[in-house]
GROMACS .gro file of N, CA and C in nm:
model
  441
    1UNK      N    1   0.102  -0.127   0.015
    1UNK     CA    2  -0.013   0.011   0.013
    1UNK      C    3   0.068   0.115  -0.005
    2UNK      N    4   0.211   0.114   0.079
    2UNK     CA    5   0.296   0.232   0.073
    2UNK      C    6   0.343   0.288  -0.073
    3UNK      N    7   0.376   0.165  -0.135
    3UNK     CA    8   0.441   0.189  -0.266
    3UNK      C    9   0.337   0.241  -0.371
    4UNK      N   10   0.196   0.205  -0.358
    4UNK     CA   11   0.104   0.253  -0.413
    4UNK      C   12   0.071   0.411  -0.398
    5UNK      N   13   0.072   0.446  -0.275
    5UNK     CA   14   0.046   0.567  -0.221
    5UNK      C   15   0.173   0.655  -0.279
    6UNK      N   16   0.289   0.629  -0.286
    6UNK     CA   17   0.403   0.694  -0.313
    6UNK      C   18   0.380   0.753  -0.465
    7UNK      N   19   0.298   0.670  -0.545
    7UNK     CA   20   0.287   0.687  -0.680
    7UNK      C   21   0.175   0.743  -0.728
    8UNK      N   22   0.083   0.782  -0.615
    8UNK     CA   23  -0.057   0.831  -0.632
    8UNK      C   24  -0.045   0.997  -0.625
    9UNK      N   25  -0.147   1.058  -0.665
    9UNK     CA   26  -0.191   1.174  -0.635
    9UNK      C   27  -0.311   1.205  -0.565
   10UNK      N   28  -0.303   1.245  -0.449
   10UNK     CA   29  -0.456   1.260  -0.365
   10UNK      C   30  -0.524   1.381  -0.416
   11UNK      N   31  -0.474   1.460  -0.481
   11UNK     CA   32  -0.557   1.570  -0.554
   11UNK      C   33  -0.649   1.544  -0.639
   12UNK      N   34  -0.630   1.424  -0.700
   12UNK     CA   35  -0.726   1.342  -0.794
   12UNK      C   36  -0.844   1.299  -0.730
   13UNK      N   37  -0.839   1.268  -0.594
   13UNK     CA   38  -0.954   1.215  -0.501
   13UNK      C   39  -0.995   1.325  -0.414
   14UNK      N   40  -0.900   1.384  -0.357
   14UNK     CA   41  -0.952   1.498  -0.244
   14UNK      C   42  -0.985   1.633  -0.306
   15UNK      N   43  -1.088   1.684  -0.246
   15UNK     CA   44  -1.127   1.828  -0.271
   15UNK      C   45  -1.012   1.918  -0.217
   16UNK      N   46  -0.966   2.005  -0.289
   16UNK     CA   47  -0.860   2.098  -0.239
   16UNK      C   48  -0.933   2.231  -0.229
   17UNK      N   49  -0.841   2.296  -0.149
   17UNK     CA   50  -0.862   2.436  -0.129
   17UNK      C   51  -0.881   2.510  -0.250
   18UNK      N   52  -0.795   2.481  -0.341
   18UNK     CA   53  -0.812   2.534  -0.491
   18UNK      C   54  -0.944   2.510  -0.561
   19UNK      N   55  -0.977   2.385  -0.548
   19UNK     CA   56  -1.104   2.344  -0.607
   19UNK      C   57  -1.218   2.417  -0.575
   20UNK      N   58  -1.233   2.476  -0.435
   20UNK     CA   59  -1.320   2.559  -0.359
   20UNK      C   60  -1.312   2.694  -0.416
   21UNK      N   61  -1.196   2.757  -0.378
   21UNK     CA   62  -1.182   2.903  -0.436
   21UNK      C   63  -1.105   2.933  -0.520
   22UNK      N   64  -1.034   2.826  -0.608
   22UNK     CA   65  -0.970   2.871  -0.710
   22UNK      C   66  -0.833   2.912  -0.716
   23UNK      N   67  -0.781   2.928  -0.597
   23UNK     CA   68  -0.660   2.992  -0.560
   23UNK      C   69  -0.618   2.934  -0.399
   24UNK      N   70  -0.533   3.010  -0.350
   24UNK     CA   71  -0.499   2.975  -0.209
   24UNK      C   72  -0.590   3.056  -0.125
   25UNK      N   73  -0.618   3.025  -0.007
   25UNK     CA   74  -0.702   3.086   0.093
   25UNK      C   75  -0.632   3.139   0.184
   26UNK      N   76  -0.622   3.291   0.163
   26UNK     CA   77  -0.568   3.377   0.271
   26UNK      C   78  -0.640   3.485   0.344
   27UNK      N   79  -0.632   3.478   0.464
   27UNK     CA   80  -0.705   3.579   0.561
   27UNK      C   81  -0.603   3.625   0.647
   28UNK      N   82  -0.651   3.696   0.741
   28UNK     CA   83  -0.563   3.743   0.855
   28UNK      C   84  -0.505   3.634   0.975
   29UNK      N   85  -0.623   3.513   0.974
   29UNK     CA   86  -0.589   3.412   1.043
   29UNK      C   87  -0.558   3.287   0.972
   30UNK      N   88  -0.576   3.264   0.832
   30UNK     CA   89  -0.526   3.157   0.787
   30UNK      C   90  -0.455   3.171   0.636
   31UNK      N   91  -0.379   3.086   0.614
   31UNK     CA   92  -0.311   3.099   0.479
   31UNK      C   93  -0.297   2.948   0.437
   32UNK      N   94  -0.392   2.914   0.374
   32UNK     CA   95  -0.399   2.788   0.336
   32UNK      C   96  -0.366   2.787   0.179
   33UNK      N   97  -0.277   2.676   0.144
   33UNK     CA   98  -0.221   2.667  -0.004
   33UNK      C   99  -0.333   2.617  -0.081
   34UNK      N  100  -0.347   2.641  -0.234
   34UNK     CA  101  -0.456   2.580  -0.309
   34UNK      C  102  -0.431   2.430  -0.307
   35UNK      N  103  -0.318   2.364  -0.287
   35UNK     CA  104  -0.335   2.224  -0.279
   35UNK      C  105  -0.348   2.150  -0.164
   36UNK      N  106  -0.392   2.227  -0.030
   36UNK     CA  107  -0.429   2.162   0.084
   36UNK      C  108  -0.560   2.091   0.088
   37UNK      N  109  -0.585   1.977   0.128
   37UNK     CA  110  -0.695   1.918   0.125
   37UNK      C  111  -0.795   1.965   0.207
   38UNK      N  112  -0.911   1.978   0.124
   38UNK     CA  113  -1.017   2.063   0.226
   38UNK      C  114  -1.135   1.943   0.258
   39UNK      N  115  -1.145   1.836   0.159
   39UNK     CA  116  -1.224   1.728   0.203
   39UNK      C  117  -1.164   1.611   0.160
   40UNK      N  118  -1.096   1.526   0.214
   40UNK     CA  119  -1.078   1.388   0.185
   40UNK      C  120  -1.188   1.314   0.101
   41UNK      N  121  -1.135   1.254  -0.004
   41UNK     CA  122  -1.218   1.172  -0.105
   41UNK      C  123  -1.347   1.266  -0.154
   42UNK      N  124  -1.341   1.400  -0.145
   42UNK     CA  125  -1.439   1.482  -0.181
   42UNK      C  126  -1.476   1.479  -0.318
   43UNK      N  127  -1.379   1.457  -0.412
   43UNK     CA  128  -1.422   1.439  -0.541
   43UNK      C  129  -1.484   1.325  -0.594
   44UNK      N  130  -1.499   1.219  -0.493
   44UNK     CA  131  -1.563   1.088  -0.558
   44UNK      C  132  -1.698   1.082  -0.536
   45UNK      N  133  -1.766   1.192  -0.502
   45UNK     CA  134  -1.909   1.194  -0.497
   45UNK      C  135  -1.970   1.241  -0.615
   46UNK      N  136  -1.894   1.254  -0.710
   46UNK     CA  137  -1.928   1.296  -0.870
   46UNK      C  138  -1.892   1.170  -0.928
   47UNK      N  139  -1.968   1.106  -1.013
   47UNK     CA  140  -1.939   0.986  -1.095
   47UNK      C  141  -1.850   1.006  -1.184
   48UNK      N  142  -1.831   1.153  -1.250
   48UNK     CA  143  -1.756   1.195  -1.352
   48UNK      C  144  -1.603   1.196  -1.296
   49UNK      N  145  -1.579   1.219  -1.160
   49UNK     CA  146  -1.481   1.259  -1.124
   49UNK      C  147  -1.406   1.113  -1.093
   50UNK      N  148  -1.477   1.006  -1.080
   50UNK     CA  149  -1.414   0.860  -1.062
   50UNK      C  150  -1.372   0.799  -1.161
   51UNK      N  151  -1.387   0.842  -1.290
   51UNK     CA  152  -1.343   0.795  -1.428
   51UNK      C  153  -1.186   0.772  -1.422
   52UNK      N  154  -1.138   0.878  -1.404
   52UNK     CA  155  -0.990   0.915  -1.405
   52UNK      C  156  -0.905   0.873  -1.299
   53UNK      N  157  -0.937   0.802  -1.187
   53UNK     CA  158  -0.876   0.793  -1.052
   53UNK      C  159  -0.838   0.669  -1.061
   54UNK      N  160  -0.696   0.665  -1.038
   54UNK     CA  161  -0.612   0.527  -1.015
   54UNK      C  162  -0.617   0.495  -0.863
   55UNK      N  163  -0.582   0.351  -0.838
   55UNK     CA  164  -0.585   0.285  -0.722
   55UNK      C  165  -0.456   0.364  -0.657
   56UNK      N  166  -0.364   0.415  -0.712
   56UNK     CA  167  -0.246   0.495  -0.652
   56UNK      C  168  -0.306   0.618  -0.592
   57UNK      N  169  -0.393   0.696  -0.647
   57UNK     CA  170  -0.452   0.805  -0.584
   57UNK      C  171  -0.519   0.790  -0.472
   58UNK      N  172  -0.618   0.666  -0.460
   58UNK     CA  173  -0.678   0.639  -0.365
   58UNK      C  174  -0.614   0.604  -0.260
   59UNK      N  175  -0.502   0.539  -0.264
   59UNK     CA  176  -0.415   0.463  -0.156
   59UNK      C  177  -0.350   0.591  -0.087
   60UNK      N  178  -0.295   0.683  -0.178
   60UNK     CA  179  -0.247   0.795  -0.107
   60UNK      C  180  -0.336   0.910  -0.017
   61UNK      N  181  -0.469   0.919  -0.090
   61UNK     CA  182  -0.560   0.992   0.013
   61UNK      C  183  -0.596   0.948   0.123
   62UNK      N  184  -0.597   0.786   0.132
   62UNK     CA  185  -0.648   0.732   0.237
   62UNK      C  186  -0.522   0.720   0.354
   63UNK      N  187  -0.398   0.699   0.303
   63UNK     CA  188  -0.292   0.725   0.402
   63UNK      C  189  -0.285   0.859   0.436
   64UNK      N  190  -0.305   0.968   0.354
   64UNK     CA  191  -0.272   1.099   0.396
   64UNK      C  192  -0.391   1.134   0.505
   65UNK      N  193  -0.503   1.066   0.497
   65UNK     CA  194  -0.632   1.095   0.557
   65UNK      C  195  -0.607   1.036   0.705
   66UNK      N  196  -0.550   0.924   0.716
   66UNK     CA  197  -0.514   0.851   0.862
   66UNK      C  198  -0.414   0.936   0.911
   67UNK      N  199  -0.298   0.975   0.823
   67UNK     CA  200  -0.192   1.056   0.896
   67UNK      C  201  -0.241   1.181   0.949
   68UNK      N  202  -0.323   1.252   0.868
   68UNK     CA  203  -0.376   1.386   0.936
   68UNK      C  204  -0.451   1.346   1.056
   69UNK      N  205  -0.523   1.262   1.045
   69UNK     CA  206  -0.611   1.232   1.168
   69UNK      C  207  -0.504   1.190   1.315
   70UNK      N  208  -0.418   1.128   1.284
   70UNK     CA  209  -0.308   1.087   1.385
   70UNK      C  210  -0.256   1.204   1.439
   71UNK      N  211  -0.212   1.288   1.309
   71UNK     CA  212  -0.142   1.425   1.358
   71UNK      C  213  -0.240   1.526   1.435
   72UNK      N  214  -0.358   1.536   1.409
   72UNK     CA  215  -0.443   1.608   1.457
   72UNK      C  216  -0.465   1.593   1.596
   73UNK      N  217  -0.483   1.447   1.616
   73UNK     CA  218  -0.497   1.400   1.780
   73UNK      C  219  -0.391   1.467   1.840
   74UNK      N  220  -0.259   1.411   1.811
   74UNK     CA  221  -0.146   1.433   1.869
   74UNK      C  222  -0.112   1.581   1.898
   75UNK      N  223  -0.162   1.667   1.799
   75UNK     CA  224  -0.127   1.815   1.804
   75UNK      C  225  -0.222   1.864   1.916
   76UNK      N  226  -0.349   1.837   1.905
   76UNK     CA  227  -0.446   1.867   2.021
   76UNK      C  228  -0.427   1.820   2.141
   77UNK      N  229  -0.356   1.718   2.192
   77UNK     CA  230  -0.309   1.695   2.307
   77UNK      C  231  -0.198   1.724   2.352
   78UNK      N  232  -0.113   1.758   2.252
   78UNK     CA  233   0.026   1.830   2.291
   78UNK      C  234  -0.014   1.976   2.331
   79UNK      N  235  -0.125   2.046   2.281
   79UNK     CA  236  -0.170   2.181   2.312
   79UNK      C  237  -0.218   2.179   2.457
   80UNK      N  238  -0.316   2.088   2.480
   80UNK     CA  239  -0.354   2.057   2.611
   80UNK      C  240  -0.231   2.044   2.725
   81UNK      N  241  -0.156   1.962   2.681
   81UNK     CA  242  -0.048   1.943   2.764
   81UNK      C  243   0.085   2.061   2.782
   82UNK      N  244   0.071   2.134   2.698
   82UNK     CA  245   0.165   2.242   2.696
   82UNK      C  246   0.298   2.197   2.621
   83UNK      N  247   0.281   2.070   2.549
   83UNK     CA  248   0.433   2.029   2.501
   83UNK      C  249   0.445   2.085   2.352
   84UNK      N  250   0.561   2.122   2.319
   84UNK     CA  251   0.616   2.181   2.215
   84UNK      C  252   0.684   2.077   2.097
   85UNK      N  253   0.734   1.945   2.158
   85UNK     CA  254   0.787   1.866   2.064
   85UNK      C  255   0.709   1.732   2.099
   86UNK      N  256   0.665   1.674   1.973
   86UNK     CA  257   0.593   1.552   1.973
   86UNK      C  258   0.671   1.460   1.892
   87UNK      N  259   0.683   1.341   1.986
   87UNK     CA  260   0.770   1.254   1.948
   87UNK      C  261   0.673   1.116   1.857
   88UNK      N  262   0.680   1.101   1.739
   88UNK     CA  263   0.590   1.005   1.692
   88UNK      C  264   0.707   0.865   1.673
   89UNK      N  265   0.623   0.747   1.705
   89UNK     CA  266   0.686   0.616   1.705
   89UNK      C  267   0.612   0.523   1.675
   90UNK      N  268   0.637   0.402   1.630
   90UNK     CA  269   0.573   0.278   1.595
   90UNK      C  270   0.596   0.231   1.457
   91UNK      N  271   0.566   0.110   1.421
   91UNK     CA  272   0.593   0.072   1.303
   91UNK      C  273   0.521   0.123   1.182
   92UNK      N  274   0.431   0.205   1.202
   92UNK     CA  275   0.338   0.264   1.096
   92UNK      C  276   0.450   0.375   1.008
   93UNK      N  277   0.536   0.434   1.092
   93UNK     CA  278   0.629   0.514   1.030
   93UNK      C  279   0.773   0.447   0.970
   94UNK      N  280   0.781   0.319   0.987
   94UNK     CA  281   0.872   0.254   0.919
   94UNK      C  282   0.878   0.274   0.794
   95UNK      N  283   0.989   0.312   0.729
   95UNK     CA  284   1.015   0.331   0.571
   95UNK      C  285   0.888   0.384   0.509
   96UNK      N  286   0.830   0.511   0.591
   96UNK     CA  287   0.708   0.565   0.558
   96UNK      C  288   0.721   0.710   0.527
   97UNK      N  289   0.826   0.753   0.447
   97UNK     CA  290   0.864   0.902   0.424
   97UNK      C  291   0.736   0.996   0.392
   98UNK      N  292   0.637   0.944   0.326
   98UNK     CA  293   0.533   1.028   0.311
   98UNK      C  294   0.449   1.067   0.432
   99UNK      N  295   0.424   0.973   0.507
   99UNK     CA  296   0.371   0.999   0.650
   99UNK      C  297   0.470   1.100   0.724
  100UNK      N  298   0.570   1.067   0.725
  100UNK     CA  299   0.678   1.154   0.810
  100UNK      C  300   0.681   1.295   0.777
  101UNK      N  301   0.686   1.301   0.632
  101UNK     CA  302   0.670   1.456   0.590
  101UNK      C  303   0.558   1.527   0.573
  102UNK      N  304   0.439   1.431   0.606
  102UNK     CA  305   0.293   1.492   0.621
  102UNK      C  306   0.283   1.534   0.763
  103UNK      N  307   0.339   1.462   0.870
  103UNK     CA  308   0.308   1.499   1.004
  103UNK      C  309   0.424   1.615   1.033
  104UNK      N  310   0.523   1.601   0.989
  104UNK     CA  311   0.644   1.709   1.027
  104UNK      C  312   0.547   1.836   0.962
  105UNK      N  313   0.507   1.856   0.856
  105UNK     CA  314   0.448   1.999   0.778
  105UNK      C  315   0.325   1.989   0.881
  106UNK      N  316   0.253   1.921   0.918
  106UNK     CA  317   0.121   1.956   0.974
  106UNK      C  318   0.164   2.006   1.099
  107UNK      N  319   0.240   1.946   1.207
  107UNK     CA  320   0.276   2.025   1.298
  107UNK      C  321   0.327   2.154   1.302
  108UNK      N  322   0.403   2.175   1.220
  108UNK     CA  323   0.450   2.302   1.172
  108UNK      C  324   0.344   2.407   1.128
  109UNK      N  325   0.270   2.379   1.049
  109UNK     CA  326   0.153   2.449   1.013
  109UNK      C  327   0.064   2.489   1.098
  110UNK      N  328  -0.001   2.373   1.176
  110UNK     CA  329  -0.096   2.392   1.273
  110UNK      C  330  -0.053   2.473   1.377
  111UNK      N  331   0.076   2.472   1.433
  111UNK     CA  332   0.122   2.550   1.546
  111UNK      C  333   0.207   2.664   1.515
  112UNK      N  334   0.189   2.717   1.395
  112UNK     CA  335   0.258   2.820   1.323
  112UNK      C  336   0.392   2.810   1.360
  113UNK      N  337   0.462   2.710   1.345
  113UNK     CA  338   0.604   2.684   1.350
  113UNK      C  339   0.663   2.688   1.501
  114UNK      N  340   0.560   2.680   1.615
  114UNK     CA  341   0.578   2.650   1.754
  114UNK      C  342   0.613   2.521   1.814
  115UNK      N  343   0.584   2.418   1.724
  115UNK     CA  344   0.595   2.281   1.754
  115UNK      C  345   0.653   2.211   1.654
  116UNK      N  346   0.738   2.098   1.716
  116UNK     CA  347   0.813   2.022   1.621
  116UNK      C  348   0.757   1.872   1.606
  117UNK      N  349   0.748   1.806   1.507
  117UNK     CA  350   0.743   1.671   1.505
  117UNK      C  351   0.882   1.598   1.505
  118UNK      N  352   0.906   1.510   1.594
  118UNK     CA  353   1.033   1.428   1.615
  118UNK      C  354   0.994   1.257   1.581
  119UNK      N  355   1.087   1.221   1.506
  119UNK     CA  356   1.063   1.072   1.475
  119UNK      C  357   1.195   0.976   1.514
  120UNK      N  358   1.167   0.877   1.590
  120UNK     CA  359   1.270   0.797   1.643
  120UNK      C  360   1.313   0.754   1.506
  121UNK      N  361   1.456   0.707   1.537
  121UNK     CA  362   1.539   0.615   1.423
  121UNK      C  363   1.490   0.464   1.435
  122UNK      N  364   1.480   0.414   1.542
  122UNK     CA  365   1.431   0.286   1.542
  122UNK      C  366   1.300   0.263   1.614
  123UNK      N  367   1.209   0.334   1.550
  123UNK     CA  368   1.078   0.351   1.619
  123UNK      C  369   1.006   0.227   1.647
  124UNK      N  370   1.036   0.106   1.562
  124UNK     CA  371   0.970  -0.027   1.600
  124UNK      C  372   1.003  -0.082   1.713
  125UNK      N  373   1.091  -0.034   1.807
  125UNK     CA  374   1.115  -0.072   1.936
  125UNK      C  375   1.038   0.007   2.040
  126UNK      N  376   1.012   0.118   1.991
  126UNK     CA  377   0.936   0.209   2.122
  126UNK      C  378   0.825   0.126   2.182
  127UNK      N  379   0.730   0.082   2.123
  127UNK     CA  380   0.627  -0.002   2.197
  127UNK      C  381   0.676  -0.082   2.290
  128UNK      N  382   0.792  -0.174   2.263
  128UNK     CA  383   0.840  -0.277   2.346
  128UNK      C  384   0.914  -0.200   2.466
  129UNK      N  385   0.966  -0.104   2.436
  129UNK     CA  386   1.040  -0.047   2.564
  129UNK      C  387   0.917   0.002   2.652
  130UNK      N  388   0.820   0.091   2.576
  130UNK     CA  389   0.713   0.129   2.677
  130UNK      C  390   0.671   0.017   2.762
  131UNK      N  391   0.618  -0.097   2.701
  131UNK     CA  392   0.567  -0.192   2.792
  131UNK      C  393   0.658  -0.251   2.882
  132UNK      N  394   0.787  -0.271   2.860
  132UNK     CA  395   0.892  -0.283   2.946
  132UNK      C  396   0.878  -0.185   3.080
  133UNK      N  397   0.883  -0.074   3.047
  133UNK     CA  398   0.868   0.010   3.139
  133UNK      C  399   0.758   0.020   3.240
  134UNK      N  400   0.647  -0.006   3.165
  134UNK     CA  401   0.502  -0.010   3.230
  134UNK      C  402   0.495  -0.126   3.332
  135UNK      N  403   0.544  -0.232   3.265
  135UNK     CA  404   0.572  -0.375   3.365
  135UNK      C  405   0.654  -0.356   3.472
  136UNK      N  406   0.761  -0.287   3.454
  136UNK     CA  407   0.869  -0.253   3.557
  136UNK      C  408   0.790  -0.157   3.693
  137UNK      N  409   0.703  -0.047   3.638
  137UNK     CA  410   0.658   0.023   3.719
  137UNK      C  411   0.545  -0.065   3.784
  138UNK      N  412   0.465  -0.131   3.736
  138UNK     CA  413   0.347  -0.183   3.796
  138UNK      C  414   0.425  -0.298   3.907
  139UNK      N  415   0.511  -0.373   3.851
  139UNK     CA  416   0.588  -0.453   3.981
  139UNK      C  417   0.647  -0.390   4.082
  140UNK      N  418   0.707  -0.266   4.076
  140UNK     CA  419   0.705  -0.172   4.188
  140UNK      C  420   0.602  -0.139   4.264
  141UNK      N  421   0.495  -0.100   4.194
  141UNK     CA  422   0.373  -0.059   4.272
  141UNK      C  423   0.321  -0.193   4.345
  142UNK      N  424   0.293  -0.302   4.275
  142UNK     CA  425   0.263  -0.395   4.343
  142UNK      C  426   0.334  -0.463   4.470
  143UNK      N  427   0.470  -0.433   4.468
  143UNK     CA  428   0.581  -0.480   4.572
  143UNK      C  429   0.535  -0.379   4.695
  144UNK      N  430   0.528  -0.252   4.651
  144UNK     CA  431   0.475  -0.153   4.768
  144UNK      C  432   0.364  -0.197   4.832
  145UNK      N  433   0.256  -0.253   4.761
  145UNK     CA  434   0.119  -0.266   4.825
  145UNK      C  435   0.146  -0.381   4.920
  146UNK      N  436   0.225  -0.483   4.883
  146UNK     CA  437   0.243  -0.600   4.949
  146UNK      C  438   0.306  -0.572   5.102
  147UNK      N  439   0.385  -0.449   5.110
  147UNK     CA  440   0.461  -0.413   5.241
  147UNK      C  441   0.359  -0.378   5.333
   0.00000   0.00000   0.00000
């Protein structure tokens, strides 16, 4: 699926800012580029738009939609917690440059450059290390309860 997505163009599937406004959308609060997604899969409601869509385009749109959702949840939680650096980890990002670029761009855009997305070099082990730390912490807490 990642190989398909790399070859696709989500603008053939997603409705963009340019599709709606015909140009970038710039106000005193927003500066949205014309190729920014406004509605994931938004062009698929029209049968004539579906004729020239490739499976690569759909794969890219789906992957970027999932990535944007992950990013927006991480961004909102980091705002609540007052965190300026967000560490993304997990096998979803292994050899997934498309999503790494999308997450980095999204964090920078949404935070107006105040937050950074960080990516672990060996992210596949982060979950295992987290489980180990949690297990060790629980063992300590259970030992304290027995005393």
